[in-house]
Amino acid sequence: MNNRQAKIREHLLGDYDIPIRDPLWGHIYLSAGMKKLVETAEFQQLARIKQLGPSYLVYPGATHTRLNHSLGVFHTAYRMILSFLRDDGDPGLSLEGVKAFLVAALLHDLGHFPYTHSLKELPLKEHEELTASYILNGDLRRIIREEIGTLPELCAAIVDEGIPNQSREISFFRKLLSGPIDPDKLDYLNRDAYFCGVPYGSQDVDYILSVLHPDPDHGVVIEANGVAAIESLLFSKYLMYRAVYWHNTVRIATGMIKSSLHRALAADVIIPDDLYGLDDDSFYTRFGSREEPCFTNIRRVYNRELHKTILSVPFDEHHPLHQSMQDLDQRAIREEFIRAELSDLVGVPIGEHQMLLDIPERISFEARLMVRDGQRIQSYTAMKSVFTPEVVHQFVGNLRNIRLAVAPEIHRLMEERHVEPRHIKNLGGL
């Protein structure tokens, strides 16, 4: 261990002595400067944003918050760096860079929207960009510079990859914070499984950290005998999407909120700036009480008056109509055709808020991790594993379904009048 590494190790082992009790990891230790970041209004707002949004409608225990998760990501990032210092290789880390990385891990979700991914795909700034703007302004900037002793610009650049970067160290930390096996995944898979009361996301973090090694080009590489850890993570992520993240009820609640906001933005009832800086409570206070029809479904989700799924078909990435409907504007046009026909079939006009098409966004099952086998480094996909690229592709195919859902009152009318989805001609293209 050289002098530079020794200083980093001394900082990590000597300055982080303020415990915060976490139900998942036990004690999480903060430095005095990190504790001041946690005490800011910007960080405390994360306690009012549920990590899994409407998933509590299915799993009542899933009321843990972005604040819980952010502390967990910081803790896992801290352990990862400490583990790297025991490594034979030296990725060339600086004390200032390590401090910036730990700040980035702690604050990475500051700009996150309420209701988890309900606001994804809307024409808004990315939450990483919003996070960077928080870091570069106000109390956060001062604390990072004066109390922690690193540059806010470094922290912001690690979080937001839209910020131009010429630094090899920043590139390394970006790959570390958001990569195939990163502190974010190692916390949220374990934490979400814990609070939902399901076993699917649990990961052996101690073992994973023991077989991970820093690599300046790839972020991290994993030892060949640790390939089982990758397989566990891949399968856990698949099961968590299947059972939790994309559960039918969660998807419908998410789709109702997304559709409401998309229509409100399209009609200039609201502007993007109205959706920044909100938590779950302020989001509902601002929009749930409004009388415009486009906000009806926000109240309905809050009161668990959810649409009923009447049709579910696998998303086909080669189907032109399926491809086009990934665009929210094109999806709204298709909804209009279906709604008009369904109105005729049930004999009453169906409002925009009474029907929706839901298509989950694209997801990636990261299999691009590099494996170190002796002196050779090769892609995980080149290793002997049941998780071939074809299998990983099949994962996504099994999860993505186009859902057509209608409001409960429309569903009752369909049952009373014996209207079935097969009667809707405009569904033929699906």
Short mmCIF file of C-alpha atoms in Angstrom, two decimals:
data_model
loop_
_atom_site.label_atom_id
_atom_site.label_comp_id
_atom_site.label_asym_id
_atom_site.label_seq_id
_atom_site.Cartn_x
_atom_site.Cartn_y
_atom_site.Cartn_z
CA MET A 1 0.00 0.00 0.00
CA ASN A 2 1.53 3.33 -1.04
CA ASN A 3 1.30 6.63 0.88
CA ARG A 4 -1.70 7.83 -1.14
CA GLN A 5 -3.65 4.66 -0.41
CA ALA A 6 -2.61 4.78 3.24
CA LYS A 7 -4.06 8.31 3.59
CA ILE A 8 -7.36 7.17 2.07
CA ARG A 9 -7.50 4.20 4.41
CA GLU A 10 -6.67 6.39 7.40
CA HIS A 11 -9.50 8.76 6.42
CA LEU A 12 -12.03 5.94 6.00
CA LEU A 13 -11.14 4.19 9.25
CA GLY A 14 -10.64 7.32 11.35
CA ASP A 15 -13.18 9.91 10.27
CA TYR A 16 -16.36 7.84 9.95
CA ASP A 17 -17.43 7.29 13.53
CA ILE A 18 -21.00 8.66 13.80
CA PRO A 19 -23.43 5.72 13.73
CA ILE A 20 -26.88 5.69 12.14
CA ARG A 21 -28.92 2.54 12.71
CA ASP A 22 -30.23 0.90 9.56
CA PRO A 23 -32.57 -2.13 9.59
CA LEU A 24 -30.73 -3.75 6.68
CA TRP A 25 -27.03 -3.08 7.30
CA GLY A 26 -26.96 -2.40 11.03
CA HIS A 27 -24.74 0.58 11.87
CA ILE A 28 -23.87 2.94 9.01
CA TYR A 29 -21.03 5.25 10.03
CA LEU A 30 -20.83 8.85 8.82
CA SER A 31 -18.15 11.48 9.12
CA ALA A 32 -19.05 14.85 10.66
CA GLY A 33 -19.27 16.39 7.19
CA MET A 34 -21.46 13.59 5.82
CA LYS A 35 -23.77 13.95 8.82
CA LYS A 36 -24.22 17.63 7.96
CA LEU A 37 -25.23 16.64 4.42
CA VAL A 38 -27.78 14.21 5.86
CA GLU A 39 -29.23 17.01 8.02
CA THR A 40 -29.89 19.36 5.08
CA ALA A 41 -33.45 20.03 3.93
CA GLU A 42 -32.60 18.65 0.48
CA PHE A 43 -31.56 15.27 1.88
CA GLN A 44 -34.34 15.09 4.46
CA GLN A 45 -36.93 15.51 1.72
CA LEU A 46 -35.92 12.03 0.54
CA ALA A 47 -37.62 10.69 3.70
CA ARG A 48 -40.91 11.76 2.09
CA ILE A 49 -40.37 9.83 -1.15
CA LYS A 50 -41.14 6.12 -1.06
CA GLN A 51 -38.41 4.07 -2.70
CA LEU A 52 -40.92 1.87 -4.51
CA GLY A 53 -43.72 4.36 -5.10
CA PRO A 54 -47.10 2.61 -5.37
CA SER A 55 -45.66 -0.85 -4.62
CA TYR A 56 -47.08 -0.52 -1.09
CA LEU A 57 -50.48 -1.15 -2.70
CA VAL A 58 -49.33 -4.76 -3.14
CA TYR A 59 -46.68 -5.07 -0.43
CA PRO A 60 -47.78 -3.00 2.60
CA GLY A 61 -44.27 -3.11 4.06
CA ALA A 62 -42.80 -1.33 1.03
CA THR A 63 -42.90 2.11 2.62
CA HIS A 64 -39.13 2.51 2.92
CA THR A 65 -37.80 5.74 1.49
CA ARG A 66 -35.19 7.20 -0.79
CA LEU A 67 -33.43 8.43 2.35
CA ASN A 68 -33.06 4.87 3.66
CA HIS A 69 -31.76 3.75 0.29
CA SER A 70 -29.33 6.66 -0.09
CA LEU A 71 -27.72 5.86 3.25
CA GLY A 72 -27.45 2.24 2.14
CA VAL A 73 -25.78 3.18 -1.14
CA PHE A 74 -23.29 5.34 0.74
CA HIS A 75 -22.56 2.46 3.14
CA THR A 76 -22.01 -0.02 0.31
CA ALA A 77 -19.83 2.44 -1.60
CA TYR A 78 -17.74 3.00 1.54
CA ARG A 79 -17.25 -0.74 1.99
CA MET A 80 -16.37 -1.12 -1.69
CA ILE A 81 -13.60 1.49 -1.54
CA LEU A 82 -12.26 0.03 1.69
CA SER A 83 -12.19 -3.40 0.06
CA PHE A 84 -10.34 -2.02 -2.96
CA LEU A 85 -7.56 -0.69 -0.72
CA ARG A 86 -6.72 -4.29 0.19
CA ASP A 87 -6.30 -5.08 -3.50
CA ASP A 88 -2.91 -5.60 -5.11
CA GLY A 89 -3.81 -3.32 -7.99
CA ASP A 90 -3.88 0.47 -7.62
CA PRO A 91 -6.60 2.25 -9.65
CA GLY A 92 -4.91 5.57 -8.88
CA LEU A 93 -7.53 6.96 -6.52
CA SER A 94 -7.02 10.28 -4.73
CA LEU A 95 -8.34 11.19 -1.30
CA GLU A 96 -10.27 14.10 -2.83
CA GLY A 97 -11.75 11.75 -5.45
CA VAL A 98 -12.80 9.14 -2.86
CA LYS A 99 -14.52 11.83 -0.80
CA ALA A 100 -16.33 13.04 -3.93
CA PHE A 101 -17.41 9.50 -4.78
CA LEU A 102 -18.83 8.92 -1.30
CA VAL A 103 -20.70 12.23 -1.46
CA ALA A 104 -22.06 11.25 -4.89
CA ALA A 105 -23.19 7.88 -3.50
CA LEU A 106 -24.98 9.55 -0.59
CA LEU A 107 -26.64 12.27 -2.69
CA HIS A 108 -27.21 10.38 -5.96
CA ASP A 109 -31.03 10.43 -5.62
CA LEU A 110 -31.53 14.05 -4.48
CA GLY A 111 -33.28 14.93 -7.74
CA HIS A 112 -35.46 11.82 -7.85
CA PHE A 113 -39.13 12.26 -8.63
CA PRO A 114 -41.95 11.04 -6.37
CA TYR A 115 -43.91 7.86 -7.08
CA THR A 116 -40.78 6.03 -8.27
CA HIS A 117 -40.90 5.66 -12.11
CA SER A 118 -44.34 7.20 -12.68
CA LEU A 119 -42.66 10.28 -14.15
CA LYS A 120 -40.23 8.34 -16.32
CA GLU A 121 -40.57 8.91 -20.10
CA LEU A 122 -42.16 12.33 -19.55
CA PRO A 123 -40.38 15.31 -21.16
CA LEU A 124 -38.50 16.23 -18.01
CA LYS A 125 -34.89 16.71 -16.96
CA GLU A 126 -33.15 13.53 -15.83
CA HIS A 127 -33.02 13.19 -12.06
CA GLU A 128 -29.21 12.98 -12.24
CA GLU A 129 -29.14 16.47 -13.78
CA LEU A 130 -31.39 17.77 -11.02
CA THR A 131 -29.17 16.12 -8.41
CA ALA A 132 -26.09 17.80 -9.87
CA SER A 133 -27.79 21.21 -9.68
CA TYR A 134 -28.55 20.65 -5.98
CA ILE A 135 -24.94 19.68 -5.31
CA LEU A 136 -23.59 22.78 -7.01
CA ASN A 137 -25.71 25.25 -5.08
CA GLY A 138 -26.54 26.46 -1.58
CA ASP A 139 -25.70 24.68 1.66
CA LEU A 140 -24.73 21.45 -0.07
CA ARG A 141 -22.00 23.17 -2.05
CA ARG A 142 -20.61 24.86 1.05
CA ILE A 143 -20.66 21.68 3.18
CA ILE A 144 -18.98 19.61 0.47
CA ARG A 145 -16.24 22.15 0.01
CA GLU A 146 -15.66 23.31 3.60
CA GLU A 147 -16.71 20.40 5.82
CA ILE A 148 -15.83 17.39 3.67
CA GLY A 149 -12.91 18.84 1.77
CA THR A 150 -13.60 18.00 -1.84
CA LEU A 151 -14.92 19.81 -4.90
CA PRO A 152 -18.70 19.93 -5.47
CA GLU A 153 -17.92 19.90 -9.21
CA LEU A 154 -16.33 16.46 -8.87
CA CYS A 155 -19.35 15.10 -6.99
CA ALA A 156 -21.77 16.51 -9.58
CA ALA A 157 -19.73 15.10 -12.47
CA ILE A 158 -19.75 11.61 -10.95
CA VAL A 159 -23.56 11.65 -10.63
CA ASP A 160 -24.42 13.38 -13.91
CA GLU A 161 -22.74 11.89 -16.96
CA GLY A 162 -24.06 14.80 -19.02
CA ILE A 163 -21.35 16.99 -17.47
CA PRO A 164 -18.25 17.04 -19.72
CA ASN A 165 -15.40 15.05 -18.24
CA GLN A 166 -11.69 14.84 -18.97
CA SER A 167 -10.72 13.04 -15.78
CA ARG A 168 -9.84 9.34 -15.76
CA GLU A 169 -10.70 9.18 -12.06
CA ILE A 170 -14.20 10.60 -12.63
CA SER A 171 -14.73 8.08 -15.42
CA PHE A 172 -13.75 5.31 -13.02
CA PHE A 173 -16.13 6.53 -10.31
CA ARG A 174 -18.97 6.87 -12.80
CA LYS A 175 -18.57 3.21 -13.75
CA LEU A 176 -18.41 2.31 -10.08
CA LEU A 177 -21.57 4.22 -9.12
CA SER A 178 -23.60 3.00 -12.08
CA GLY A 179 -22.40 -0.30 -13.47
CA PRO A 180 -23.20 -4.01 -13.66
CA ILE A 181 -22.49 -4.51 -9.95
CA ASP A 182 -22.70 -1.19 -8.16
CA PRO A 183 -23.56 0.13 -4.68
CA ASP A 184 -27.00 1.19 -5.90
CA LYS A 185 -28.06 -2.33 -6.97
CA LEU A 186 -26.45 -4.02 -3.99
CA ASP A 187 -28.55 -1.86 -1.71
CA TYR A 188 -31.88 -1.63 -3.53
CA LEU A 189 -32.18 -5.34 -4.36
CA ASN A 190 -31.53 -6.32 -0.75
CA ARG A 191 -33.53 -3.44 0.76
CA ASP A 192 -36.57 -3.80 -1.50
CA ALA A 193 -36.72 -7.55 -0.86
CA TYR A 194 -36.40 -6.97 2.88
CA PHE A 195 -39.24 -4.44 3.10
CA CYS A 196 -41.52 -6.27 0.67
CA GLY A 197 -41.02 -9.47 2.64
CA VAL A 198 -39.85 -11.49 -0.37
CA PRO A 199 -36.62 -13.51 -0.66
CA TYR A 200 -35.86 -12.80 -4.31
CA GLY A 201 -33.49 -9.83 -4.10
CA SER A 202 -31.14 -10.97 -1.37
CA GLN A 203 -27.47 -10.77 -2.34
CA ASP A 204 -24.35 -11.98 -0.52
CA VAL A 205 -22.70 -8.57 -0.41
CA ASP A 206 -19.76 -9.73 1.73
CA TYR A 207 -18.82 -12.33 -0.85
CA ILE A 208 -19.40 -10.03 -3.81
CA LEU A 209 -17.08 -7.39 -2.37
CA SER A 210 -14.44 -10.04 -1.70
CA VAL A 211 -14.28 -11.05 -5.38
CA LEU A 212 -14.56 -7.58 -6.93
CA HIS A 213 -11.45 -5.71 -7.99
CA PRO A 214 -10.99 -2.15 -9.25
CA ASP A 215 -10.09 -1.70 -12.88
CA PRO A 216 -9.42 1.71 -14.44
CA ASP A 217 -10.90 0.71 -17.78
CA HIS A 218 -13.94 -1.29 -16.70
CA GLY A 219 -14.71 0.10 -13.26
CA VAL A 220 -14.65 -3.33 -11.64
CA VAL A 221 -13.77 -6.85 -12.65
CA ILE A 222 -14.84 -9.99 -10.82
CA GLU A 223 -12.83 -13.11 -10.13
CA ALA A 224 -13.77 -16.15 -12.17
CA ASN A 225 -14.83 -18.02 -9.04
CA GLY A 226 -17.30 -15.21 -8.34
CA VAL A 227 -19.36 -15.73 -11.49
CA ALA A 228 -22.11 -17.28 -9.33
CA ALA A 229 -22.56 -13.85 -7.76
CA ILE A 230 -23.36 -12.37 -11.17
CA GLU A 231 -25.84 -15.14 -11.87
CA SER A 232 -27.50 -14.54 -8.51
CA LEU A 233 -27.78 -10.81 -9.20
CA LEU A 234 -29.20 -11.32 -12.69
CA PHE A 235 -31.80 -13.80 -11.55
CA SER A 236 -32.67 -11.73 -8.48
CA LYS A 237 -33.25 -8.65 -10.60
CA TYR A 238 -35.48 -10.67 -12.92
CA LEU A 239 -37.53 -12.04 -10.02
CA MET A 240 -37.86 -8.62 -8.38
CA TYR A 241 -39.15 -7.12 -11.63
CA ARG A 242 -41.54 -10.01 -12.06
CA ALA A 243 -42.86 -10.08 -8.50
CA VAL A 244 -42.47 -6.48 -7.33
CA TYR A 245 -41.36 -3.72 -9.68
CA TRP A 246 -43.61 -4.71 -12.58
CA HIS A 247 -46.37 -6.45 -10.68
CA ASN A 248 -49.63 -5.85 -12.55
CA THR A 249 -51.10 -3.63 -9.81
CA VAL A 250 -47.91 -1.57 -9.57
CA ARG A 251 -47.80 -1.15 -13.34
CA ILE A 252 -51.41 0.02 -13.50
CA ALA A 253 -50.96 2.54 -10.67
CA THR A 254 -47.77 3.81 -12.30
CA GLY A 255 -49.47 4.02 -15.70
CA MET A 256 -52.43 5.98 -14.28
CA ILE A 257 -50.16 8.64 -12.81
CA LYS A 258 -47.94 8.78 -15.90
CA SER A 259 -50.93 9.10 -18.23
CA SER A 260 -52.41 11.87 -16.06
CA LEU A 261 -49.23 13.93 -16.14
CA HIS A 262 -48.60 13.30 -19.83
CA ARG A 263 -52.04 14.65 -20.72
CA ALA A 264 -51.65 17.59 -18.35
CA LEU A 265 -48.32 18.51 -19.93
CA ALA A 266 -49.66 18.05 -23.48
CA ALA A 267 -52.61 20.35 -22.70
CA ASP A 268 -50.35 22.96 -21.05
CA VAL A 269 -52.29 22.55 -17.82
CA ILE A 270 -48.90 22.20 -16.15
CA ILE A 271 -45.31 22.80 -17.24
CA PRO A 272 -42.23 20.64 -16.48
CA ASP A 273 -41.04 23.03 -13.76
CA ASP A 274 -44.20 22.18 -11.79
CA LEU A 275 -42.88 18.62 -11.33
CA TYR A 276 -39.42 19.40 -9.96
CA GLY A 277 -38.52 19.39 -6.28
CA LEU A 278 -41.57 17.41 -5.12
CA ASP A 279 -41.98 14.57 -2.65
CA ASP A 280 -44.92 12.18 -2.40
CA ASP A 281 -46.90 14.46 -0.10
CA SER A 282 -46.36 17.71 -1.99
CA PHE A 283 -47.04 15.92 -5.30
CA TYR A 284 -50.47 14.80 -4.11
CA THR A 285 -51.21 18.16 -2.45
CA ARG A 286 -50.38 20.00 -5.66
CA PHE A 287 -52.22 17.78 -8.14
CA GLY A 288 -54.60 15.49 -6.24
CA SER A 289 -56.97 18.30 -5.29
CA ARG A 290 -57.26 19.82 -8.75
CA GLU A 291 -60.56 19.43 -10.58
CA GLU A 292 -59.32 19.02 -14.15
CA PRO A 293 -60.21 15.52 -15.47
CA CYS A 294 -56.55 14.79 -16.25
CA PHE A 295 -55.81 14.70 -12.50
CA THR A 296 -58.63 12.30 -11.61
CA ASN A 297 -56.39 9.25 -11.69
CA ILE A 298 -53.90 10.76 -9.25
CA ARG A 299 -56.67 10.88 -6.65
CA ARG A 300 -57.78 7.38 -7.64
CA VAL A 301 -54.32 5.90 -7.15
CA TYR A 302 -54.06 7.62 -3.78
CA ASN A 303 -57.39 6.04 -2.77
CA ARG A 304 -56.57 2.68 -4.42
CA GLU A 305 -59.35 2.97 -6.98
CA LEU A 306 -57.31 1.33 -9.70
CA HIS A 307 -58.06 0.48 -13.31
CA LYS A 308 -58.68 -3.17 -14.15
CA THR A 309 -56.49 -4.92 -16.71
CA ILE A 310 -58.63 -6.38 -19.50
CA LEU A 311 -55.87 -7.38 -21.92
CA SER A 312 -52.18 -8.23 -21.61
CA VAL A 313 -49.98 -9.14 -24.56
CA PRO A 314 -46.19 -9.59 -24.77
CA PHE A 315 -44.32 -6.60 -26.12
CA ASP A 316 -42.72 -7.43 -29.47
CA GLU A 317 -39.72 -5.22 -30.18
CA HIS A 318 -39.98 -6.09 -33.90
CA HIS A 319 -43.66 -5.12 -34.17
CA PRO A 320 -43.98 -1.65 -35.77
CA LEU A 321 -47.08 -0.73 -33.75
CA HIS A 322 -45.49 -1.85 -30.50
CA GLN A 323 -42.38 0.12 -31.34
CA SER A 324 -44.34 3.28 -32.12
CA MET A 325 -46.38 3.05 -28.91
CA GLN A 326 -43.25 3.38 -26.80
CA ASP A 327 -43.68 7.06 -27.58
CA LEU A 328 -46.25 8.51 -25.18
CA ASP A 329 -47.82 10.74 -27.85
CA GLN A 330 -48.29 7.80 -30.22
CA ARG A 331 -49.67 5.73 -27.36
CA ALA A 332 -52.25 8.44 -26.61
CA ILE A 333 -53.39 8.38 -30.26
CA ARG A 334 -53.86 4.59 -30.13
CA GLU A 335 -55.77 4.95 -26.86
CA GLU A 336 -58.11 7.42 -28.53
CA PHE A 337 -59.01 4.94 -31.28
CA ILE A 338 -59.63 2.13 -28.79
CA ARG A 339 -61.56 4.37 -26.42
CA ALA A 340 -63.89 5.57 -29.17
CA GLU A 341 -64.72 2.02 -30.22
CA LEU A 342 -65.12 0.79 -26.65
CA SER A 343 -67.48 3.72 -25.96
CA ASP A 344 -69.75 2.49 -28.74
CA LEU A 345 -69.63 -1.07 -27.43
CA VAL A 346 -70.61 -0.18 -23.84
CA GLY A 347 -73.02 2.59 -24.86
CA VAL A 348 -71.49 5.45 -22.84
CA PRO A 349 -68.70 7.92 -23.61
CA ILE A 350 -65.41 6.91 -21.98
CA GLY A 351 -63.22 9.73 -20.73
CA GLU A 352 -59.47 9.95 -21.28
CA HIS A 353 -58.91 9.19 -17.61
CA GLN A 354 -61.01 5.99 -17.79
CA MET A 355 -58.73 3.93 -20.03
CA LEU A 356 -55.03 3.52 -20.60
CA LEU A 357 -52.38 1.50 -22.39
CA ASP A 358 -49.34 0.68 -20.29
CA ILE A 359 -46.00 -0.32 -21.78
CA PRO A 360 -43.05 -0.77 -19.39
CA GLU A 361 -39.95 1.15 -20.37
CA ARG A 362 -36.86 -0.61 -21.67
CA ILE A 363 -34.72 -2.27 -19.03
CA SER A 364 -31.27 -3.73 -19.14
CA PHE A 365 -30.04 -6.87 -17.44
CA GLU A 366 -26.39 -5.97 -17.16
CA ALA A 367 -24.28 -8.85 -18.34
CA ARG A 368 -21.40 -6.67 -19.52
CA LEU A 369 -19.28 -7.24 -16.43
CA MET A 370 -15.70 -8.27 -17.03
CA VAL A 371 -14.24 -11.40 -15.42
CA ARG A 372 -10.61 -11.88 -14.38
CA ASP A 373 -9.36 -15.42 -14.87
CA GLY A 374 -5.71 -15.46 -13.92
CA GLN A 375 -4.02 -12.82 -16.05
CA ARG A 376 -6.81 -12.76 -18.64
CA ILE A 377 -9.82 -10.42 -18.53
CA GLN A 378 -12.83 -11.38 -20.62
CA SER A 379 -16.51 -10.53 -20.84
CA TYR A 380 -18.90 -12.39 -18.56
CA THR A 381 -20.90 -13.39 -21.64
CA ALA A 382 -17.87 -15.37 -22.84
CA MET A 383 -17.87 -17.47 -19.67
CA LYS A 384 -19.66 -20.79 -19.34
CA SER A 385 -22.95 -19.77 -17.79
CA VAL A 386 -26.62 -20.52 -18.27
CA PHE A 387 -27.17 -16.77 -18.52
CA THR A 388 -26.25 -16.43 -22.17
CA PRO A 389 -27.17 -13.23 -24.07
CA GLU A 390 -30.15 -15.15 -25.47
CA VAL A 391 -31.37 -16.04 -21.97
CA VAL A 392 -30.93 -12.47 -20.74
CA HIS A 393 -32.88 -11.26 -23.79
CA GLN A 394 -35.62 -13.75 -22.91
CA PHE A 395 -35.78 -12.28 -19.41
CA VAL A 396 -36.81 -8.93 -20.83
CA GLY A 397 -39.28 -10.56 -23.23
CA ASN A 398 -40.98 -12.39 -20.37
CA LEU A 399 -41.37 -9.21 -18.36
CA ARG A 400 -42.53 -6.57 -20.83
CA ASN A 401 -46.26 -6.75 -21.45
CA ILE A 402 -48.61 -4.25 -23.06
CA ARG A 403 -51.61 -3.84 -20.78
CA LEU A 404 -54.98 -2.34 -21.61
CA ALA A 405 -56.82 -1.24 -18.48
CA VAL A 406 -60.12 0.49 -17.82
CA ALA A 407 -61.65 2.26 -14.82
CA PRO A 408 -63.74 0.08 -12.46
CA GLU A 409 -67.02 1.60 -13.63
CA ILE A 410 -66.17 0.83 -17.27
CA HIS A 411 -65.13 -2.69 -16.32
CA ARG A 412 -68.53 -3.24 -14.68
CA LEU A 413 -70.31 -2.00 -17.80
CA MET A 414 -68.27 -4.38 -19.93
CA GLU A 415 -69.30 -7.29 -17.71
CA GLU A 416 -72.97 -6.25 -17.68
CA ARG A 417 -73.08 -5.91 -21.46
CA HIS A 418 -70.86 -8.91 -22.17
CA VAL A 419 -68.25 -6.83 -23.96
CA GLU A 420 -64.91 -8.59 -24.25
CA PRO A 421 -61.56 -7.29 -25.49
CA ARG A 422 -61.84 -9.51 -28.59
CA HIS A 423 -64.82 -7.37 -29.68
CA ILE A 424 -62.59 -4.27 -30.01
CA LYS A 425 -61.40 -4.23 -33.61
CA ASN A 426 -58.78 -1.58 -32.96
CA LEU A 427 -56.96 -4.09 -30.77
CA GLY A 428 -56.27 -6.26 -33.80
CA GLY A 429 -52.94 -4.58 -34.38
CA LEU A 430 -51.76 -5.51 -30.92
#
